[in-house]
Amino acid sequence: MKRFAFDFENELINLESEIDRLKSIKQLSKEDSRKLEELEKIYSEVYRKTYSNLTPWNRVQLARHPYRPTSLFYINRLFKGLQEIKADRRYPDDLSLVCFIGEYKGKKTAIAGIEKGADSRERQKRRFGMPLPEGYYKFIRLLEIAEQLKIPVITFVDTPGAYPGIEAEEKGQALAIARSIQKMLFVKVPTVSFVIGEGGSGGAIALACADRIYVLENAYYSVISPEGCASILFHDEKRAPEAAELLKLTADDLFKLKLIHGIVKEPLGSAYRHPEETLRNIDKTLENALQEISSKDVEQLLKERHQFFINIDRNINNLVK
Amino acid sequence: MNDRIKTNLKEDILWLKCSNCKEFIFKRIFEENLKVCPICGFHYRIGAYERIEMTFDDGIRGFKSLFEDIVSKDILGFTTSEPYSLTLEKNREKSGVKEAVIVGTGKVKGYEIAAIIFDFNFMGGSMGFGVGERIIRIFNYASQKKLPVFAFIASGGARMQEGMVSLYQMPRTIIAVEKFKEETRLPYVSIFLNPTTGGVLASFAYLADYIAAEPNALIGFAGPRVIEKTIGRKLPERFQRSEFLLEKGLIDKIVRRNEIRDFVSWWCRS
């Protein structure tokens, strides 16, 4: 079976396929076993070379990797006793944005995630993680429930963007996003956001205006997709790698710009090869974040949440040459 | 549709050809009609200062532009064929404004208001740090001086040359709107002009108490080309236009350009 590979992973994936092929042969010829030994020797070197010094574009590719864990992977593993919150009460449930009340380390927590779907059938069903207005209104419902129960809210962001379609526009996609941001900025409970894959523009920020905002090492968070940017700038989508460089969309760049609170490390090879370790890193980050913010009184919490956004200019003025 | 009027005559032309109805119209009448075609009613795009001139008592002279020193800078070192700082310079020369939005105060039919006026000629009215910050300041100013706020929107959305700093203007401006709403009992009214899209529409612009639009303005979250690409077919003719939004319940009213002064002053009356 041909494995999925991005261009920069080609050498490694071919090597892996060859090693697997040789290993699957029951009785290896002398020549073949020598070859296998040889390949296994260079494997770790090729692996290291492939995943060290990733370009911003490589990270965008990894963020979109079809095997990369999606929101539901983390949600199912981090939280217990999940009760799903369905729909906004006006339209049928939007499956691209999932909401739950669950338990995190024994405490009730509200959870939302933009979900791309793990296989191609599910991806269709979940519109590749592009929410409709009713998805955002369901999220607002979740925030209201969280406020009522006085429990923290955790969000997982993984979307190419809010769905751009006729139906979405007719139902007021822009207003849904504006309201979602507004509610998240003013919700009277602690909030933590993780951008775990794609942080696509307005559709992503609608779930990411939290007290603590983290971006995974190989996720990206951007005002526009690299392809969209390239098509405007260069009239050529194929120049997306250059645009990715310009947009400063990696976790590392965003942290330097002080637009996020932290980076969640991924092991060498990224989350799709190491979902368990990535999960553990998110878990640790979340636990610490909740500890930091849970004790603050509401007034202080909201003041600091707003200051974080309002004061970005201080950091910016220091950065401009 | 092209919003700029087509001319096939020389500089000192008397006649213009409306690109919408193709009729020849007298230039003087077109100007007097606030750059709306007197035959078909097509609203042509105008700059921020033209808007100010036709909206405020005493026009530009009656308007006090505020926070002019706040402008965007090249935060990311965004350089393509030219550095972003040069793009900004060129746009300042071309449009005659220093940023894609002008904010300030003035009187409309005797009522003092705070205003946010976008200039689409400046980088498509896109919102970066400069635009967001000016909007925040004017909301705070209006709150202190107890003035109603009127926002004339014409924007393609967030400005990509400032990356995520631009996207962060969405929460920033929303915080400013909410603060204004909390601290005053005054109206905040948006008027969507052609076009109003993306991150500007999906933030402070849509959170107004009342929303009007000029006729036939393009209003939407995603641009028509993006939608067509996603769904793989052509969009219906009137889709995402003011009249369509009114029909769908997404705006409150359509206001023609010659009604705007009356409209604004109505909202100022106590």
XYZ file of C-alpha atoms in Angstrom:
591
model
C 0.000 0.000 0.000
C 1.281 3.425 -0.912
C 1.532 5.550 2.198
C 0.514 9.158 2.353
C 3.513 11.465 2.181
C 4.163 15.119 1.717
C 7.038 15.988 -0.603
C 9.479 16.673 2.195
C 8.727 13.289 3.764
C 9.159 11.313 0.555
C 12.621 9.968 1.227
C 11.649 8.792 4.690
C 8.383 7.211 3.622
C 10.047 5.353 0.749
C 12.643 4.115 3.165
C 9.973 2.965 5.596
C 8.100 1.156 2.836
C 11.232 -0.611 1.742
C 12.108 -1.641 5.295
C 8.555 -2.920 5.830
C 8.678 -4.840 2.560
C 11.938 -6.535 3.492
C 10.689 -7.308 6.983
C 7.557 -8.931 5.597
C 9.581 -11.431 3.578
C 9.765 -14.641 5.550
C 13.103 -15.885 4.337
C 15.426 -13.082 3.409
C 18.266 -13.677 1.040
C 21.683 -12.774 2.342
C 21.769 -9.795 0.109
C 18.358 -8.614 1.291
C 19.130 -8.965 4.968
C 22.317 -7.009 4.452
C 20.261 -4.382 2.667
C 17.754 -4.306 5.522
C 20.521 -3.826 8.023
C 21.929 -1.037 5.916
C 18.553 0.697 5.644
C 17.822 0.435 9.338
C 21.162 2.018 10.035
C 20.416 5.115 7.991
C 16.773 5.248 9.098
C 17.163 7.355 12.215
C 19.451 9.734 10.391
C 16.925 10.224 7.577
C 14.144 10.586 10.153
C 16.039 13.268 11.998
C 16.928 15.063 8.790
C 13.296 15.010 7.605
C 11.796 16.570 10.700
C 14.540 18.911 11.868
C 14.528 22.433 10.475
C 10.976 22.300 9.194
C 9.984 25.308 7.117
C 6.760 27.155 7.945
C 5.218 25.494 4.896
C 6.257 22.029 6.135
C 4.486 22.810 9.394
C 1.350 23.864 7.506
C 1.549 20.524 5.705
C 1.926 18.631 8.980
C -0.953 20.629 10.463
C -3.098 19.285 7.616
C -1.699 15.762 7.653
C -4.545 13.262 7.171
C -3.241 11.104 10.036
C -2.830 13.998 12.449
C -4.983 13.541 15.558
C -8.147 15.639 15.411
C -10.078 17.328 18.219
C -12.110 14.253 19.143
C -8.960 12.199 19.732
C -7.819 14.621 22.414
C -11.303 15.209 23.798
C -12.064 11.496 24.180
C -8.761 10.870 25.900
C -8.515 13.898 28.179
C -12.062 13.996 29.516
C -14.317 11.492 31.204
C -18.084 11.035 31.161
C -18.689 13.160 28.104
C -22.224 14.467 27.593
C -22.659 15.888 24.128
C -24.382 19.228 23.624
C -26.320 19.020 20.378
C -27.298 21.844 18.042
C -28.219 25.474 18.553
C -31.974 24.732 18.883
C -32.757 26.396 15.582
C -31.073 24.213 12.999
C -29.975 20.578 12.941
C -26.672 19.832 14.615
C -23.509 21.029 12.873
C -21.131 18.081 13.097
C -18.058 20.145 12.238
C -18.129 21.711 15.696
C -18.610 19.416 18.668
C -19.511 20.480 22.201
C -19.507 18.520 25.444
C -19.669 18.748 29.169
C -17.167 16.328 30.657
C -14.824 15.828 33.543
C -11.210 16.870 33.619
C -9.268 15.438 36.560
C -12.508 14.970 38.425
C -13.906 18.416 37.715
C -16.750 19.337 35.396
C -15.557 21.163 32.297
C -17.132 22.513 29.102
C -15.382 21.356 25.950
C -15.658 22.465 22.334
C -13.728 21.313 19.310
C -13.759 21.938 15.605
C -13.646 18.422 14.211
C -12.366 17.533 10.752
C -13.158 13.846 10.946
C -10.744 10.946 11.076
C -11.550 9.222 7.767
C -12.870 10.354 4.420
C -16.493 9.466 5.120
C -16.452 11.320 8.390
C -14.682 14.245 6.789
C -17.538 14.649 4.334
C -20.033 14.497 7.164
C -18.104 17.071 9.156
C -17.445 19.334 6.188
C -13.674 19.000 6.717
C -13.961 21.001 9.908
C -15.591 24.070 8.391
C -18.417 25.145 10.719
C -21.726 26.684 9.729
C -23.259 29.574 11.690
C -25.316 27.133 13.763
C -22.072 25.485 14.869
C -20.904 28.771 16.366
C -24.311 29.384 17.922
C -24.122 25.942 19.515
C -20.723 26.950 20.918
C -22.306 30.101 22.367
C -24.904 27.835 24.001
C -22.079 25.826 25.523
C -20.497 29.012 26.905
C -23.810 29.942 28.509
C -24.081 26.525 30.114
C -20.503 26.845 31.377
C -21.358 30.213 32.893
C -24.434 28.784 34.559
C -22.459 25.884 36.037
C -19.389 28.058 36.669
C -17.064 25.569 35.008
C -14.031 26.267 32.781
C -14.165 26.045 28.989
C -11.561 24.240 26.896
C -11.531 24.601 23.104
C -9.703 22.689 20.391
C -9.266 24.523 17.124
C -8.627 22.726 13.850
C -10.245 24.322 10.842
C -9.286 25.587 7.394
C -11.861 28.318 8.078
C -15.580 28.858 8.578
C -17.582 27.263 5.755
C -17.796 29.526 2.703
C -21.098 28.569 1.103
C -24.497 29.922 0.102
C -26.283 28.437 3.109
C -23.647 29.753 5.534
C -23.927 33.265 4.117
C -27.737 33.179 4.180
C -27.645 32.304 7.859
C -25.196 35.105 8.651
C -21.785 33.486 9.004
C -20.127 36.824 9.803
C -22.519 37.612 12.640
C -22.155 34.107 14.075
C -18.390 34.589 14.252
C -18.668 38.097 15.694
C -21.038 36.842 18.379
C -18.855 33.853 19.153
C -15.802 36.082 19.673
C -17.856 38.501 21.754
C -19.253 35.758 23.975
C -15.857 34.153 24.436
C -14.245 37.465 25.367
C -16.850 38.117 28.039
C -17.711 34.667 29.345
C -17.400 34.719 33.137
C -15.422 31.489 33.515
C -11.795 30.522 32.828
C -11.061 29.571 29.227
C -8.197 27.727 27.541
C -7.712 27.263 23.786
C -5.491 24.898 21.838
C -4.870 25.335 18.153
C -4.085 21.699 17.380
C -3.911 21.729 13.576
C -5.195 24.433 11.289
C -6.047 27.802 12.769
C -7.848 29.188 9.745
C -8.679 32.869 10.193
C -12.082 34.057 11.460
C -13.445 30.545 11.730
C -10.643 29.720 14.164
C -10.476 32.891 16.258
C -14.182 32.450 17.014
C -13.085 29.648 19.368
C -9.706 31.035 20.404
C -10.262 34.233 22.403
C -9.307 32.567 25.665
C -7.465 33.401 28.882
C -4.724 31.075 27.708
C -4.057 30.412 24.043
C -1.687 27.624 23.016
C -0.603 26.534 19.576
C 0.887 23.111 18.909
C 4.406 23.114 17.533
C 3.296 21.929 14.087
C -0.031 23.699 13.985
C -0.510 27.060 12.331
C -2.715 30.041 13.063
C -3.156 32.573 10.312
C -5.172 35.525 9.081
C -5.443 33.854 5.645
C -4.472 30.485 4.214
C -1.035 30.455 2.585
C -2.767 29.538 -0.689
C -5.194 32.448 -0.399
C -2.355 34.816 0.394
C -0.247 33.527 -2.507
C -3.117 33.851 -4.947
C -3.622 37.496 -3.948
C 0.060 38.404 -3.775
C 1.497 36.389 -6.632
C -1.647 35.311 -8.521
C -0.331 31.801 -8.025
C -1.493 29.389 -5.313
C 1.555 27.240 -5.880
C 3.653 29.872 -4.201
C 1.937 29.117 -0.879
C 5.264 28.064 0.705
C 6.571 31.629 0.263
C 3.350 33.064 1.672
C 3.595 30.722 4.668
C 7.000 32.211 5.375
C 5.723 35.790 5.124
C 2.617 35.344 7.271
C 4.494 34.376 10.470
C 1.914 31.727 11.185
C 3.923 29.145 13.130
C 3.614 28.615 16.871
C 7.175 29.816 17.245
C 6.579 33.091 15.382
C 3.295 33.757 17.176
C 4.919 33.216 20.531
C 7.723 35.629 19.638
C 5.090 38.183 18.634
C 3.437 37.546 22.013
C 0.135 36.762 20.358
C -0.175 33.420 22.163
C 0.649 32.223 25.663
C 2.668 29.178 24.773
C 3.691 26.415 22.422
C 2.787 22.772 23.000
C 5.767 20.665 21.958
C 5.387 17.767 19.587
C 7.979 14.980 19.461
C 10.285 14.897 16.428
C 8.123 13.571 13.619
C 5.022 15.504 14.743
C 1.726 14.546 16.353
C 0.649 12.092 13.674
C 3.596 9.839 14.506
C 3.429 10.499 18.242
C -0.191 11.107 19.253
C 0.285 9.762 22.792
C 3.190 12.034 23.660
C 1.447 15.010 22.093
C -1.626 14.197 24.149
C 0.492 14.095 27.312
C 1.995 17.491 26.473
C -1.453 19.001 25.972
C -2.587 17.431 29.239
C 0.317 18.970 31.155
C -0.179 22.366 29.555
C -3.901 22.297 30.287
C -3.429 21.276 33.880
C -0.955 24.093 34.492
C -3.091 26.641 32.672
C -6.184 25.784 34.690
C -4.189 25.980 37.877
C -2.991 29.469 36.930
C -6.368 30.890 36.023
C -8.915 28.980 38.096
C -8.167 30.804 41.309
C -8.631 34.291 39.850
C -11.870 36.088 40.530
C -14.048 36.795 37.517
C -13.355 40.505 37.356
C -9.607 40.007 37.362
C -9.887 37.206 34.834
C -11.842 39.292 32.335
C -9.631 42.308 32.857
C -6.519 40.282 32.096
C -8.165 38.526 29.160
C -9.007 41.885 27.595
C -5.643 43.426 28.428
C -3.913 40.596 26.604
C -5.627 41.579 23.355
C -5.706 45.321 23.879
C -2.020 45.554 24.804
C -0.593 43.748 21.813
C 0.634 47.126 20.562
C 3.171 47.360 23.355
C 4.851 44.241 22.147
C 4.508 45.297 18.547
C 6.152 48.664 18.980
C 9.150 46.903 20.440
C 9.365 44.673 17.410
C 9.201 47.287 14.654
C 12.642 48.246 13.485
C -19.546 45.299 -11.487
C -17.187 48.224 -11.777
C -17.987 50.942 -9.310
C -15.905 53.557 -10.938
C -17.667 55.515 -13.575
C -16.368 54.976 -17.078
C -15.442 57.973 -19.097
C -14.481 58.054 -22.696
C -13.964 61.768 -22.881
C -11.231 64.161 -21.848
C -10.468 65.720 -18.474
C -12.911 68.609 -18.764
C -15.755 66.266 -19.550
C -19.328 67.275 -19.107
C -20.834 63.869 -19.672
C -20.198 60.517 -18.083
C -21.395 57.070 -19.009
C -22.899 55.046 -16.189
C -21.255 51.649 -16.122
C -24.444 50.147 -14.730
C -27.225 51.447 -16.981
C -24.934 52.630 -19.811
C -26.797 55.914 -20.032
C -24.971 59.217 -20.489
C -25.337 61.463 -17.510
C -24.403 65.074 -16.903
C -21.287 65.130 -14.736
C -22.485 68.097 -12.657
C -25.774 66.335 -11.916
C -23.910 63.142 -11.046
C -21.763 65.063 -8.532
C -24.752 66.890 -7.107
C -26.508 63.559 -6.772
C -23.715 62.415 -4.395
C -22.159 60.184 -7.067
C -25.310 58.176 -7.529
C -26.502 57.658 -11.094
C -29.588 59.893 -11.459
C -31.074 57.443 -13.946
C -30.598 53.973 -12.461
C -29.711 54.896 -8.872
C -26.411 53.027 -8.927
C -24.262 54.071 -5.962
C -20.658 54.679 -6.995
C -17.816 54.081 -4.630
C -16.501 57.177 -2.889
C -13.477 57.909 -0.708
C -13.581 58.649 3.015
C -13.226 62.403 2.552
C -15.933 62.515 -0.096
C -18.154 60.700 2.393
C -17.278 63.200 5.103
C -17.923 66.112 2.737
C -21.438 64.928 1.906
C -22.400 63.704 5.388
C -21.379 66.399 7.854
C -22.693 69.931 8.305
C -20.051 72.165 6.681
C -18.536 69.045 5.080
C -14.850 68.419 5.658
C -14.449 71.758 7.467
C -16.983 70.633 10.025
C -15.195 67.347 10.709
C -12.437 66.858 13.261
C -10.227 63.925 12.322
C -8.739 62.256 15.411
C -5.838 59.897 16.150
C -4.213 60.673 12.808
C -0.790 59.664 14.093
C -1.941 56.085 14.599
C -0.980 54.113 11.504
C 0.076 50.592 10.664
C 3.723 49.651 10.508
C 5.563 46.748 8.971
C 5.520 44.499 12.022
C 6.357 41.220 10.334
C 8.919 42.424 7.813
C 6.458 41.539 5.070
C 8.361 41.960 1.827
C 7.286 40.689 -1.563
C 8.188 42.660 -4.675
C 8.271 45.629 -2.324
C 8.361 46.042 1.449
C 4.966 46.518 3.103
C 6.127 49.915 4.370
C 6.434 51.030 0.741
C 2.979 49.624 -0.053
C 1.648 51.752 2.791
C 3.421 54.849 1.431
C 2.066 54.278 -2.076
C -1.459 53.845 -0.750
C -1.184 57.052 1.237
C -0.227 58.911 -1.921
C -2.901 57.237 -4.032
C -5.807 57.610 -1.623
C -4.908 60.823 0.182
C -5.539 59.204 3.573
C -2.959 57.858 6.011
C -4.899 54.760 6.961
C -7.797 52.715 5.617
C -10.096 54.298 8.156
C -10.707 57.882 9.255
C -12.165 58.437 12.704
C -13.342 61.676 14.222
C -16.220 63.854 15.238
C -18.522 66.335 13.605
C -22.091 67.512 13.380
C -24.889 66.060 11.290
C -27.966 68.294 11.187
C -26.737 69.896 14.383
C -26.098 66.645 16.254
C -22.538 65.888 17.326
C -21.461 62.345 16.433
C -18.360 60.155 16.478
C -17.712 58.536 13.122
C -15.715 55.688 11.656
C -15.284 56.076 7.910
C -13.476 53.472 5.852
C -11.632 54.306 2.656
C -11.703 51.367 0.279
C -9.064 53.017 -1.905
C -6.524 52.440 0.847
C -5.556 48.769 0.546
C -9.169 47.744 0.073
C -10.188 49.204 3.422
C -8.355 46.344 5.092
C -8.018 46.194 8.863
C -4.572 45.961 10.372
C -3.212 47.399 13.581
C -3.684 51.043 12.557
C -7.324 50.582 11.621
C -8.154 48.514 14.693
C -6.434 50.917 17.042
C -8.159 53.973 15.565
C -11.512 52.222 15.992
C -10.742 51.361 19.608
C -9.704 54.947 20.332
C -12.801 56.483 18.799
C -15.103 54.177 20.748
C -13.306 55.141 23.965
C -13.441 58.811 22.979
C -17.155 58.598 22.148
C -17.754 56.952 25.482
C -15.964 59.774 27.344
C -17.631 62.548 25.365
C -21.003 60.779 25.328
C -21.373 60.734 21.570
C -23.254 58.207 19.436
C -21.071 56.219 17.036
C -21.734 55.790 13.326
C -19.564 53.414 11.343
C -19.409 53.641 7.543
C -17.872 50.338 6.539
C -16.147 49.542 3.246
C -13.616 46.804 3.694
C -12.267 43.632 2.195
C -11.502 42.296 5.667
C -8.348 41.720 7.683
C -5.055 42.957 6.189
C -2.837 39.994 5.434
C 0.410 41.986 5.464
C 0.188 42.157 9.262
C -0.631 38.485 9.706
C -2.244 37.478 12.963
C -1.917 41.012 14.315
C -4.681 41.867 11.837
C -6.887 38.972 12.900
C -6.485 40.096 16.513
C -8.151 43.379 15.597
C -11.402 41.399 15.604
C -11.422 40.725 19.372
C -9.791 44.082 20.070
C -12.488 46.117 18.331
C -15.217 43.943 19.845
C -13.894 44.706 23.331
C -14.077 48.422 22.458
C -17.676 48.133 21.234
C -18.759 46.272 24.360
C -17.078 48.825 26.599
C -18.899 51.619 24.774
C -22.219 49.798 25.145
C -21.588 49.258 28.829
C -20.574 52.836 29.556
C -23.157 54.744 27.542
C -26.824 54.619 26.702
C -26.145 55.827 23.175
C -26.601 54.162 19.814
C -23.887 52.553 17.754
C -25.061 52.294 14.157
C -23.299 50.621 11.222
C -23.834 51.501 7.588
C -22.465 48.836 5.255
C -21.114 50.248 2.015
C -19.848 48.445 -1.024
C -18.129 46.133 -0.155
C -18.271 44.986 3.471
C -16.684 41.577 3.940
C -14.453 39.278 5.974
C -12.990 40.046 9.377
C -14.372 43.576 9.546
C -17.936 42.395 8.978
C -17.367 39.467 11.371
C -16.303 41.707 14.243
C -17.204 45.215 15.440
C -19.179 46.136 12.289
C -21.878 43.531 12.826
C -22.246 44.214 16.547
C -23.937 47.565 16.049
C -27.359 48.193 17.544
C -28.788 48.929 14.145
C -27.482 48.028 10.717
C -28.211 49.791 7.471
C -26.637 49.381 4.050
C -26.393 51.416 0.886
C -28.220 49.852 -2.073
C -26.520 47.017 -3.936
C -23.518 46.814 -1.599
C -21.670 43.489 -1.533
C -21.910 42.174 2.029
C -20.671 38.787 3.189
C -18.215 36.828 5.243
C -16.582 34.965 2.361
C -15.951 36.625 -0.977
C -18.053 35.437 -3.940
C -15.044 33.915 -5.697
C -14.124 31.815 -2.674
C -17.699 30.550 -2.402
C -17.905 29.752 -6.096
C -14.671 27.814 -5.835
C -15.930 25.855 -2.828
C -19.347 24.949 -4.188
C -18.180 24.589 -7.766
C -20.866 26.676 -9.433
C -21.895 30.236 -10.207
C -23.685 32.259 -7.562
C -27.139 33.741 -8.119
C -27.200 37.316 -9.422
C -28.296 39.226 -6.299
C -26.561 36.967 -3.784
C -24.720 38.854 -0.984
C -26.159 42.202 -2.068
C -27.883 44.589 0.373
C -31.385 43.767 -0.898
C -30.684 40.034 -0.509
C -29.452 40.543 3.057
C -32.521 42.573 3.939
C -34.706 39.784 2.577
C -32.793 37.189 4.628
C -33.103 39.258 7.807
C -29.399 40.001 8.036
C -29.646 43.807 8.017
C -32.299 46.249 9.177
C -32.640 48.730 6.382
C -31.406 50.004 3.066
C -30.541 53.682 3.065
C -29.861 55.614 -0.093
C -26.963 58.019 -0.019
C -29.176 61.095 -0.114
C -31.068 59.822 2.946
C -28.044 59.256 5.139
C -27.999 62.648 6.865
C -31.654 62.236 7.820
C -31.003 58.671 8.924
C -28.042 59.631 11.134
C -29.806 62.561 12.712
C -32.877 60.422 13.458
C -30.693 58.134 15.581
C -29.217 61.141 17.390
C -32.561 62.448 18.572
C -33.319 61.587 22.146
